[in-house]
JSON list of C-alpha atoms in Angstrom, two decimals:
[
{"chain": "A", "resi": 1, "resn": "UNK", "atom": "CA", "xyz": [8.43, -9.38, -17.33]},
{"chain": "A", "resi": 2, "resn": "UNK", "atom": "CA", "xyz": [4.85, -9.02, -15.70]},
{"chain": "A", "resi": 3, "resn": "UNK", "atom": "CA", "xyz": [2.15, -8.36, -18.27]},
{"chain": "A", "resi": 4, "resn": "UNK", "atom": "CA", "xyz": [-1.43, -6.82, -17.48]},
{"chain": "A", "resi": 5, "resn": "UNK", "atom": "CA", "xyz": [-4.13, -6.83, -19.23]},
{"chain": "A", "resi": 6, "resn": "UNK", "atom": "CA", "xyz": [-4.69, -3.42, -18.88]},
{"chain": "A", "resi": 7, "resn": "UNK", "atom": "CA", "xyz": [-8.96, -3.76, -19.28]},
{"chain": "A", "resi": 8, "resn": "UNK", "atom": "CA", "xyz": [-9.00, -4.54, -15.50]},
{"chain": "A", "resi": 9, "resn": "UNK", "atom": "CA", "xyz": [-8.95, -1.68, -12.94]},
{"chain": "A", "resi": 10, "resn": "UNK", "atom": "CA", "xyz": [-8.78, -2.00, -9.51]},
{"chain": "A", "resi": 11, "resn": "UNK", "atom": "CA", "xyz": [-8.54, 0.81, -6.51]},
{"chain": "A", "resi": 12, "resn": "UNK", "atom": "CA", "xyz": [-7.57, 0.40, -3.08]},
{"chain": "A", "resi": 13, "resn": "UNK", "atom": "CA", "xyz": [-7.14, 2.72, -0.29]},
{"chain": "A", "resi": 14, "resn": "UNK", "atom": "CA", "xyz": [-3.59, 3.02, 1.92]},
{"chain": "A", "resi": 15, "resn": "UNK", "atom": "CA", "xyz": [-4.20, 0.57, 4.31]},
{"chain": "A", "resi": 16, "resn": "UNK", "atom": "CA", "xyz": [-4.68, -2.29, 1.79]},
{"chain": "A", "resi": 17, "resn": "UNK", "atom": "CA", "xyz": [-1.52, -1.56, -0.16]},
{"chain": "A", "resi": 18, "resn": "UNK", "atom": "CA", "xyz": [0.44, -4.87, 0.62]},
{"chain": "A", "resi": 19, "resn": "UNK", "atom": "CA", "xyz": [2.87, -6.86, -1.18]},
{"chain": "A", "resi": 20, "resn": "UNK", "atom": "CA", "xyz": [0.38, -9.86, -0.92]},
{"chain": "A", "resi": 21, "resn": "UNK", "atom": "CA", "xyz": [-2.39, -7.68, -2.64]},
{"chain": "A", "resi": 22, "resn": "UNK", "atom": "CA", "xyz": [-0.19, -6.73, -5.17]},
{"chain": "A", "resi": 23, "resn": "UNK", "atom": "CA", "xyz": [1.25, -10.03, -6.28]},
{"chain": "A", "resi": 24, "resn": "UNK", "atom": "CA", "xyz": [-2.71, -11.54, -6.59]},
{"chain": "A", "resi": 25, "resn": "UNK", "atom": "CA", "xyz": [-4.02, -8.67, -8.76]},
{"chain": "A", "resi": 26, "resn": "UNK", "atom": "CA", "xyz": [-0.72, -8.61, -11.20]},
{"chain": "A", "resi": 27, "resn": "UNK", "atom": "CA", "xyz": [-0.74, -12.53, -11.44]},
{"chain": "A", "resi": 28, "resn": "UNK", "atom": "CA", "xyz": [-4.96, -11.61, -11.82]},
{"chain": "A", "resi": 29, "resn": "UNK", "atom": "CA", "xyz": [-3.86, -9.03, -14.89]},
{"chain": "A", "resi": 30, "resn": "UNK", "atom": "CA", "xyz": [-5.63, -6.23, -12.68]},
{"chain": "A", "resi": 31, "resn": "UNK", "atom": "CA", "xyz": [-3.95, -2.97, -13.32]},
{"chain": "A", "resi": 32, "resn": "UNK", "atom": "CA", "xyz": [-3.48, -1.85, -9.62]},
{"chain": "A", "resi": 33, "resn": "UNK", "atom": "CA", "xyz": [-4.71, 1.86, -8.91]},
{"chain": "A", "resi": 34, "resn": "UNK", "atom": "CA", "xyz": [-2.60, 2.34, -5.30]},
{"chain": "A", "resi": 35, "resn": "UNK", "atom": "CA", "xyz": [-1.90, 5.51, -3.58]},
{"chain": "A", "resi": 36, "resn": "UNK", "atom": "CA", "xyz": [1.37, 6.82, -2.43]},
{"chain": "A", "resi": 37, "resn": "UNK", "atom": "CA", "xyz": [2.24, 6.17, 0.75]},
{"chain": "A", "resi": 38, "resn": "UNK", "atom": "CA", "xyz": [4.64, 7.89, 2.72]},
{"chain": "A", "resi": 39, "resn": "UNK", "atom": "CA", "xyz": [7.99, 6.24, 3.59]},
{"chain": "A", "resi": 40, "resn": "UNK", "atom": "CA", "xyz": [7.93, 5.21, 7.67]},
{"chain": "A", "resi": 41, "resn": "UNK", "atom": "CA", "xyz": [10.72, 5.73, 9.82]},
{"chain": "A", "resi": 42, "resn": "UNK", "atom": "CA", "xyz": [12.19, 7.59, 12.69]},
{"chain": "A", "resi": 43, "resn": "UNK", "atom": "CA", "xyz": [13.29, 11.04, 11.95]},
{"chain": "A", "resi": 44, "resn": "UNK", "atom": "CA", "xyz": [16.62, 11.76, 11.39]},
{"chain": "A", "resi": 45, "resn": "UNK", "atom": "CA", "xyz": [17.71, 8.20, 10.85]},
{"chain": "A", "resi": 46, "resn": "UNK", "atom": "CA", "xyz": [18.32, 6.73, 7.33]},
{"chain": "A", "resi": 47, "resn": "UNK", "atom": "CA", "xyz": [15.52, 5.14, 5.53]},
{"chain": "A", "resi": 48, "resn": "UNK", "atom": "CA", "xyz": [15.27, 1.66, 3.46]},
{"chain": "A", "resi": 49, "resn": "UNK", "atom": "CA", "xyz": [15.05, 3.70, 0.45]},
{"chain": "A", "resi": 50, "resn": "UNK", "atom": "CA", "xyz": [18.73, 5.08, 0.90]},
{"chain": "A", "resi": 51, "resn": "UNK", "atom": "CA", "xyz": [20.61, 1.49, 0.92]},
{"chain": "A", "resi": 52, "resn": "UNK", "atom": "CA", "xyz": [20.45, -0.16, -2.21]},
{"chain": "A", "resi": 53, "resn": "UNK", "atom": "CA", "xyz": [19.49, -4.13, -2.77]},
{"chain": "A", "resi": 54, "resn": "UNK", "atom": "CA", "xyz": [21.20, -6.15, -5.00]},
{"chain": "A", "resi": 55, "resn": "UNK", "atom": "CA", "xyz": [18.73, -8.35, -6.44]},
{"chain": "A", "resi": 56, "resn": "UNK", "atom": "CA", "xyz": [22.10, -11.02, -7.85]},
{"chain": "A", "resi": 57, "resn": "UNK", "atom": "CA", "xyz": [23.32, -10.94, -4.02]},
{"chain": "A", "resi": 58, "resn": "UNK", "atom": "CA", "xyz": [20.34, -10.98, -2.44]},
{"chain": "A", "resi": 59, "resn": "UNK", "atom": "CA", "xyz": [22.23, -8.19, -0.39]},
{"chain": "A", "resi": 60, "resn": "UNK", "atom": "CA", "xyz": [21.45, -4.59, 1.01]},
{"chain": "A", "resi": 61, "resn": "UNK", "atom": "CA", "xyz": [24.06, -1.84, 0.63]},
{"chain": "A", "resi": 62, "resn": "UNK", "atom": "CA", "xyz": [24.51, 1.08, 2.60]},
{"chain": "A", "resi": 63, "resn": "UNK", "atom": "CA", "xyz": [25.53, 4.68, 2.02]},
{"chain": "A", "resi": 64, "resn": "UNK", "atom": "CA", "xyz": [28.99, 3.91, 3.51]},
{"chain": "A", "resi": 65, "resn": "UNK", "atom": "CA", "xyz": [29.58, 0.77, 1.25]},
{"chain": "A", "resi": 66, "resn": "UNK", "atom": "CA", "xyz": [28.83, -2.21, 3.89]},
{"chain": "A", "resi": 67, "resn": "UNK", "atom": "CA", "xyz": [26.61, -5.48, 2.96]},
{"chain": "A", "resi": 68, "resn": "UNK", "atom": "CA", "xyz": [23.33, -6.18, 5.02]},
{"chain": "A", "resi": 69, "resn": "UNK", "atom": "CA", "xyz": [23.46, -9.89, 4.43]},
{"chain": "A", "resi": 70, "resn": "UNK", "atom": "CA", "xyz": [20.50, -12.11, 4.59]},
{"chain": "A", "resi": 71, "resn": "UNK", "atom": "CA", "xyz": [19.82, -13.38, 7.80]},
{"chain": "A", "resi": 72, "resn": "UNK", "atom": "CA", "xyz": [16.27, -15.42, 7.99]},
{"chain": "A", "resi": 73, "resn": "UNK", "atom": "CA", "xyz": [12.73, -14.93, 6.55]},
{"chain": "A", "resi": 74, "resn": "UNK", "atom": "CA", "xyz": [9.89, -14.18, 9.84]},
{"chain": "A", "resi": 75, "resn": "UNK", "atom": "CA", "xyz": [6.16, -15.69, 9.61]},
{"chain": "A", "resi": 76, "resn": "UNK", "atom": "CA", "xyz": [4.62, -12.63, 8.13]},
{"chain": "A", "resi": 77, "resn": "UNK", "atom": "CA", "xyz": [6.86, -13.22, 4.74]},
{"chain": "A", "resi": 78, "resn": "UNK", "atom": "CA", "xyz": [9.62, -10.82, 5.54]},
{"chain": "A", "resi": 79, "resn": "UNK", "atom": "CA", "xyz": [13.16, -11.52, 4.65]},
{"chain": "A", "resi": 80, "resn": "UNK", "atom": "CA", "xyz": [15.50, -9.70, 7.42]},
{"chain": "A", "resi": 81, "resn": "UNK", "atom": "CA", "xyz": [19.28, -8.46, 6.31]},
{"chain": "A", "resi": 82, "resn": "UNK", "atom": "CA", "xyz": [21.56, -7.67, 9.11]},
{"chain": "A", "resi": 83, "resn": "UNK", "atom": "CA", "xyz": [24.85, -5.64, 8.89]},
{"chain": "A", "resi": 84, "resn": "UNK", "atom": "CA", "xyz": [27.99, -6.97, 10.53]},
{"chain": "A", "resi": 85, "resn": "UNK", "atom": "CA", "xyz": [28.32, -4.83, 13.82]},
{"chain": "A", "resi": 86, "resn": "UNK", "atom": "CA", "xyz": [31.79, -5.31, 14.34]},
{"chain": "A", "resi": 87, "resn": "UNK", "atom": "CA", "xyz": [31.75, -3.33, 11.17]},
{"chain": "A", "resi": 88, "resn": "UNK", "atom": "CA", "xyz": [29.61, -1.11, 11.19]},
{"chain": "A", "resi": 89, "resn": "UNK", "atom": "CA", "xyz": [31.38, 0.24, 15.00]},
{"chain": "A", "resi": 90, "resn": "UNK", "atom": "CA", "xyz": [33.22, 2.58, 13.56]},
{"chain": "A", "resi": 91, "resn": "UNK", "atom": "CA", "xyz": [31.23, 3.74, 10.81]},
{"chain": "A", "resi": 92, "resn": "UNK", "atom": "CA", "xyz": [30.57, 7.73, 10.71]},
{"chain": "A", "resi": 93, "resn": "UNK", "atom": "CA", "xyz": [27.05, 7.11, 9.59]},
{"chain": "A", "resi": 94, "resn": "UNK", "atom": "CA", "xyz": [26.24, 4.76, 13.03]},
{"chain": "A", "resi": 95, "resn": "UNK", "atom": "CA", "xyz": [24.54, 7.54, 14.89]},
{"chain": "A", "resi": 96, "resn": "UNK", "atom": "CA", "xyz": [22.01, 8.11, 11.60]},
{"chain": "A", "resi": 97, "resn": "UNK", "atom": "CA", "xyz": [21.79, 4.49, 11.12]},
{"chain": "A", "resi": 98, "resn": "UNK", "atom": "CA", "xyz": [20.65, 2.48, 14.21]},
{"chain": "A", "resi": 99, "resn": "UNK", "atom": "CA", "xyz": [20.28, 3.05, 18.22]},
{"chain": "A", "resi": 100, "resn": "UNK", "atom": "CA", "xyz": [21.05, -1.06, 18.17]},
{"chain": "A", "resi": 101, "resn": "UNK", "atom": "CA", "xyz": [23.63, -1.79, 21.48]},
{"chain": "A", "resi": 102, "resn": "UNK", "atom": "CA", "xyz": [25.28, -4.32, 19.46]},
{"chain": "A", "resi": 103, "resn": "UNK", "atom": "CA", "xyz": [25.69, -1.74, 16.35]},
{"chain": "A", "resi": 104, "resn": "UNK", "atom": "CA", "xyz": [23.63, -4.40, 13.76]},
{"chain": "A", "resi": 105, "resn": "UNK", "atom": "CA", "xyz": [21.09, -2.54, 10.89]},
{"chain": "A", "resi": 106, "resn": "UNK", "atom": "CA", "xyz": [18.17, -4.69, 10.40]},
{"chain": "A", "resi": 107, "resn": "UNK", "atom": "CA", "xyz": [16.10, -4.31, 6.90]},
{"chain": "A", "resi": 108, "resn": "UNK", "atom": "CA", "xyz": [13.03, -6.34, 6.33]},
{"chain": "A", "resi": 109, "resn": "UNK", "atom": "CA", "xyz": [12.13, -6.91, 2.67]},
{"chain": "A", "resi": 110, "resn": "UNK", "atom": "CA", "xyz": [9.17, -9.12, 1.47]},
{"chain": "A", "resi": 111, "resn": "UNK", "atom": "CA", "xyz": [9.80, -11.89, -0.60]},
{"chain": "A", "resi": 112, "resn": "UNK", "atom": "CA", "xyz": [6.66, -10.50, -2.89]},
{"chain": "A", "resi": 113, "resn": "UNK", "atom": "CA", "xyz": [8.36, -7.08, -2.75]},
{"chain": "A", "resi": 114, "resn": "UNK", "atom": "CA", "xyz": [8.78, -6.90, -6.50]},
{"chain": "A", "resi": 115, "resn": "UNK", "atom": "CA", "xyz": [5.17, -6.71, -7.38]},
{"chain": "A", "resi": 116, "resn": "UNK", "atom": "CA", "xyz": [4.54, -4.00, -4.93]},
{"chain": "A", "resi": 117, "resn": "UNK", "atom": "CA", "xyz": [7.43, -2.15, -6.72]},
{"chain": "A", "resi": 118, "resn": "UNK", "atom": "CA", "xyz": [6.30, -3.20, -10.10]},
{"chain": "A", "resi": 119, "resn": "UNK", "atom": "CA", "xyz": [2.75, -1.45, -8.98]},
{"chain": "A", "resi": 120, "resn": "UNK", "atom": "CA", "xyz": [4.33, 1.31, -7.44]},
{"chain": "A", "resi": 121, "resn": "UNK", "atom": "CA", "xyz": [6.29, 2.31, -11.03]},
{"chain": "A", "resi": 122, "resn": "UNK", "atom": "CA", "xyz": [2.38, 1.75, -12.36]},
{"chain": "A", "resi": 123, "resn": "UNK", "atom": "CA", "xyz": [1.51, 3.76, -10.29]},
{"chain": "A", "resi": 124, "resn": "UNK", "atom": "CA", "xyz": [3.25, 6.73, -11.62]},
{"chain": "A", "resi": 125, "resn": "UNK", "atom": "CA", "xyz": [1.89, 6.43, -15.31]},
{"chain": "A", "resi": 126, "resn": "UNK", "atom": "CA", "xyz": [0.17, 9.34, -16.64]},
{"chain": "A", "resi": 127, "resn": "UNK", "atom": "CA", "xyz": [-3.30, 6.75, -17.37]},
{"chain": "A", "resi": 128, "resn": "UNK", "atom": "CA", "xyz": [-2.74, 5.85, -13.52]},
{"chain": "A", "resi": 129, "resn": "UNK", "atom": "CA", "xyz": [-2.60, 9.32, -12.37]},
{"chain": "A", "resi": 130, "resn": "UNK", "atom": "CA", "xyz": [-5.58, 10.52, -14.46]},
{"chain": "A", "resi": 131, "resn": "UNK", "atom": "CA", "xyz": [-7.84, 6.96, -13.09]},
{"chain": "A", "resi": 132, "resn": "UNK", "atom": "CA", "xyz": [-6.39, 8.32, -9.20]},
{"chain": "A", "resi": 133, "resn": "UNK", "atom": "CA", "xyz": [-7.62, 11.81, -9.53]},
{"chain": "A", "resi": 134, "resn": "UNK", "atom": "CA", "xyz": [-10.71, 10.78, -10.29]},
{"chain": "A", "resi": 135, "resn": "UNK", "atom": "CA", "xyz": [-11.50, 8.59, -6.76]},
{"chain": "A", "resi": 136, "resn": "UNK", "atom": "CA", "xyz": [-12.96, 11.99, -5.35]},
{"chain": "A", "resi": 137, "resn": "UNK", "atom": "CA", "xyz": [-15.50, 12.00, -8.06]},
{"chain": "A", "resi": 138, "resn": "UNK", "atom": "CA", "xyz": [-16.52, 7.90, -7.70]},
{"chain": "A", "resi": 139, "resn": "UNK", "atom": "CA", "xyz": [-15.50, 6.09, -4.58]},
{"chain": "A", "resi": 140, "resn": "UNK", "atom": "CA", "xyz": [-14.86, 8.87, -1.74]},
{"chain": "A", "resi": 141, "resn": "UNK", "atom": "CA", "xyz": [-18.27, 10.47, -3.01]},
{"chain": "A", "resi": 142, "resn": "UNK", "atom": "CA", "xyz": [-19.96, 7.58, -1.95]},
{"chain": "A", "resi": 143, "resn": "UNK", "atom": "CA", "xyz": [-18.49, 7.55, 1.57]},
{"chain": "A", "resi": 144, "resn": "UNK", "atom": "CA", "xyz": [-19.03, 11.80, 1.60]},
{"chain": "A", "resi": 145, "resn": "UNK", "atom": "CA", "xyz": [-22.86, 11.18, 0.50]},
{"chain": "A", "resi": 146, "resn": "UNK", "atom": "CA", "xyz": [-23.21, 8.31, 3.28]},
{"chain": "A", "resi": 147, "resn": "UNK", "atom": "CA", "xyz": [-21.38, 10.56, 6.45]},
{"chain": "A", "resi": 148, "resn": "UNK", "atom": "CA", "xyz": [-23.30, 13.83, 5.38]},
{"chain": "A", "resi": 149, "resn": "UNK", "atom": "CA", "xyz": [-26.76, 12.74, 4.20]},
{"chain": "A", "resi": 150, "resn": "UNK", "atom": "CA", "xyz": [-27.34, 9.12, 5.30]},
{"chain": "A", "resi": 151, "resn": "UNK", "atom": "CA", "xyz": [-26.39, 9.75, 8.90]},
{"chain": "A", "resi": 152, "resn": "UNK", "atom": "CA", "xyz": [-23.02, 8.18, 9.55]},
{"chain": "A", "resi": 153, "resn": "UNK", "atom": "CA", "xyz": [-21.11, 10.50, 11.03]},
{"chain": "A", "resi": 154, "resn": "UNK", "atom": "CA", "xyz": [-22.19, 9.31, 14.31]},
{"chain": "A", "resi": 155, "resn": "UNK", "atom": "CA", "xyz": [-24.54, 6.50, 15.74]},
{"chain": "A", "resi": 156, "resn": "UNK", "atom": "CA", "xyz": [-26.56, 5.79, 18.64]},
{"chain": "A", "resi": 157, "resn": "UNK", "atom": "CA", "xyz": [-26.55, 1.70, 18.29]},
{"chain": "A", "resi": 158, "resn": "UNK", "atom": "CA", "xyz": [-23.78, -0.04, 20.41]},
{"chain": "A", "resi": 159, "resn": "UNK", "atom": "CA", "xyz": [-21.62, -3.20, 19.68]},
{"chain": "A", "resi": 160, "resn": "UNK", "atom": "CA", "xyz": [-20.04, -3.98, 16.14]},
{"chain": "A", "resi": 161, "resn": "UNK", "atom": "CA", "xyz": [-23.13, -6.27, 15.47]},
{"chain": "A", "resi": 162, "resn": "UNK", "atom": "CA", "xyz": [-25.80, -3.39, 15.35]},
{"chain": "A", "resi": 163, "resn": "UNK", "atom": "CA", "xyz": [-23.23, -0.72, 13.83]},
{"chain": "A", "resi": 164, "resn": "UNK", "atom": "CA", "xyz": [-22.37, -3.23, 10.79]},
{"chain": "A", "resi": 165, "resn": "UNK", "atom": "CA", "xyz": [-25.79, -3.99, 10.36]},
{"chain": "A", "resi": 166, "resn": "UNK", "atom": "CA", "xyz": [-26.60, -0.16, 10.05]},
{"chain": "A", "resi": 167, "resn": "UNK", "atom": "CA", "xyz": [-23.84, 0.59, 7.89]},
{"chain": "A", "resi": 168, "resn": "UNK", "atom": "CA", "xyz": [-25.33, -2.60, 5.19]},
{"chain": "A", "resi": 169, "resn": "UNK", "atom": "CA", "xyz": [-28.40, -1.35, 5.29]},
{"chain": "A", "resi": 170, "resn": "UNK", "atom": "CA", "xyz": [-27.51, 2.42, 4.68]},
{"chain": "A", "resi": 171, "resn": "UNK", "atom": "CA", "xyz": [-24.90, 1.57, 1.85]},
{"chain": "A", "resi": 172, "resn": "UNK", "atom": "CA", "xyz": [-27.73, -1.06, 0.34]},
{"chain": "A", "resi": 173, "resn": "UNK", "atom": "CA", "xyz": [-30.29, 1.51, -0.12]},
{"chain": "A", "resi": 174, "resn": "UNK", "atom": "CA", "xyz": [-27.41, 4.05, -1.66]},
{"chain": "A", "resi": 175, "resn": "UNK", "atom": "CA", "xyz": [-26.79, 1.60, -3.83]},
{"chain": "A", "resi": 176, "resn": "UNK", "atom": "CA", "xyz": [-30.00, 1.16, -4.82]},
{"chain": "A", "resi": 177, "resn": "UNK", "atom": "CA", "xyz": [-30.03, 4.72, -5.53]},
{"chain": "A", "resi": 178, "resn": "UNK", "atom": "CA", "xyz": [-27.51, 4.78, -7.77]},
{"chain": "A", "resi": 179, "resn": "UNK", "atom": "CA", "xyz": [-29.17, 1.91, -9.18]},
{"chain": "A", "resi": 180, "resn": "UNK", "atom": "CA", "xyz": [-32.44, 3.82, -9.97]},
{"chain": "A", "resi": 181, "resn": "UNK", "atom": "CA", "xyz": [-30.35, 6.49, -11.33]},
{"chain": "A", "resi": 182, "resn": "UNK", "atom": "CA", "xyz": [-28.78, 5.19, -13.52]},
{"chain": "A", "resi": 183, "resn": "UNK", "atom": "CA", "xyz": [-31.85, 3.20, -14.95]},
{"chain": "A", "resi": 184, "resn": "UNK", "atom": "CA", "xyz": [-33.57, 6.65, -15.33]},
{"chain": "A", "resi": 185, "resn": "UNK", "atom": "CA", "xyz": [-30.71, 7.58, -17.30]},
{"chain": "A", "resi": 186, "resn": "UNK", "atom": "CA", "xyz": [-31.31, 5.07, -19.54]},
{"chain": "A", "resi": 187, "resn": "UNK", "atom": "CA", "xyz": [-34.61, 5.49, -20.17]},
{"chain": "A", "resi": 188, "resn": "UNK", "atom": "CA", "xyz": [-34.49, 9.00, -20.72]},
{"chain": "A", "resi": 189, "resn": "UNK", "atom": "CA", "xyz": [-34.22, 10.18, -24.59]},
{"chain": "A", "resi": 190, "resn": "UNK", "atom": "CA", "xyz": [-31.07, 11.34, -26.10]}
]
């Protein structure tokens, strides 16, 4: 059983949601804040989500009953099950299943896969959902106050040199904003 220390927070956007990510801020005790993101696929074919994974077998299962057996791990960290295609030839579910010539299903699975589902069920705890609502407020703001006031919703500097050298500057001097604000907060009376 993972434990958290639940006084850690941190938030990441779509793109950052990895199984890597995941396993460092869990084995950190950093309650991860990820969004949902939307299962990938082709349409009209059956997703990952629909075959089950026996965690004792280190097997997938699909709809119609047949084993995706392990088959090797790639460099990226992904474990790939394969279904027997002499099998699966026959199988009513083929068409909805793969457009492989030799009839074989492929699944990848990470081998850090469980703490991206243990932050996933996190994800869906009411203290999770309140902390997620409340990105509009804190960390798209700043992004929203930087496009519409600070000028970056377009530039006229070329190259990724000048452009990231704009973009410090302008989020160093919001920053500095927010740091003056919040001293005049401070010193203001109660």
């Amino acid at each position: 059983m993972i434990n958290l220390k639940w006084s850690c927070l941190m938030r990441w956007s779509r793109r950052t949601k990895t199984p890597h990510i995941a396993k460092v801020m869990i084995d950190d005790g950093i309650r991860p804040c990820l969004p949902y993101t939307r299962p990938r696929g082709k349409k009209g074919y059956l997703r990952k989500s629909e075959f089950h994974y026996d965690s004792e077998r280190n097997t997938y299962i699909c709809p119609n009953g047949q084993e995706l057996r392990y088959s090797t791990t790639n460099k990226q960290g992904y474990r790939e099950y394969k279904s027997n295609g002499a099998k699966c030839a026959g199988c009513p579910l083929l068409a909805q299943c793969t457009q492989s010539q030799n009839h074989e299903k492929v699944i990848a699975r990470h081998v850090w896969q469980v703490y991206l589902d243990r932050a996933e069920s996190i994800r869906l705890t009411p203290e999770n959902k309140e902390i997620y609502a409340r990105r509009k407020e804190t960390v798209e703001r700043g992004f929203g106050d930087a496009k519409e006031k600070c000028g970056m919703r377009w530039t006229s500097l070329r190259g990724r040199a000048k452009m990231s050298m704009q973009a410090m500057l302008t989020f160093a001097a919001l920053n500095l904003k927010r740091l003056a604000c919040w001293t005049w907060e401070s010193l203001e009376p109660a």
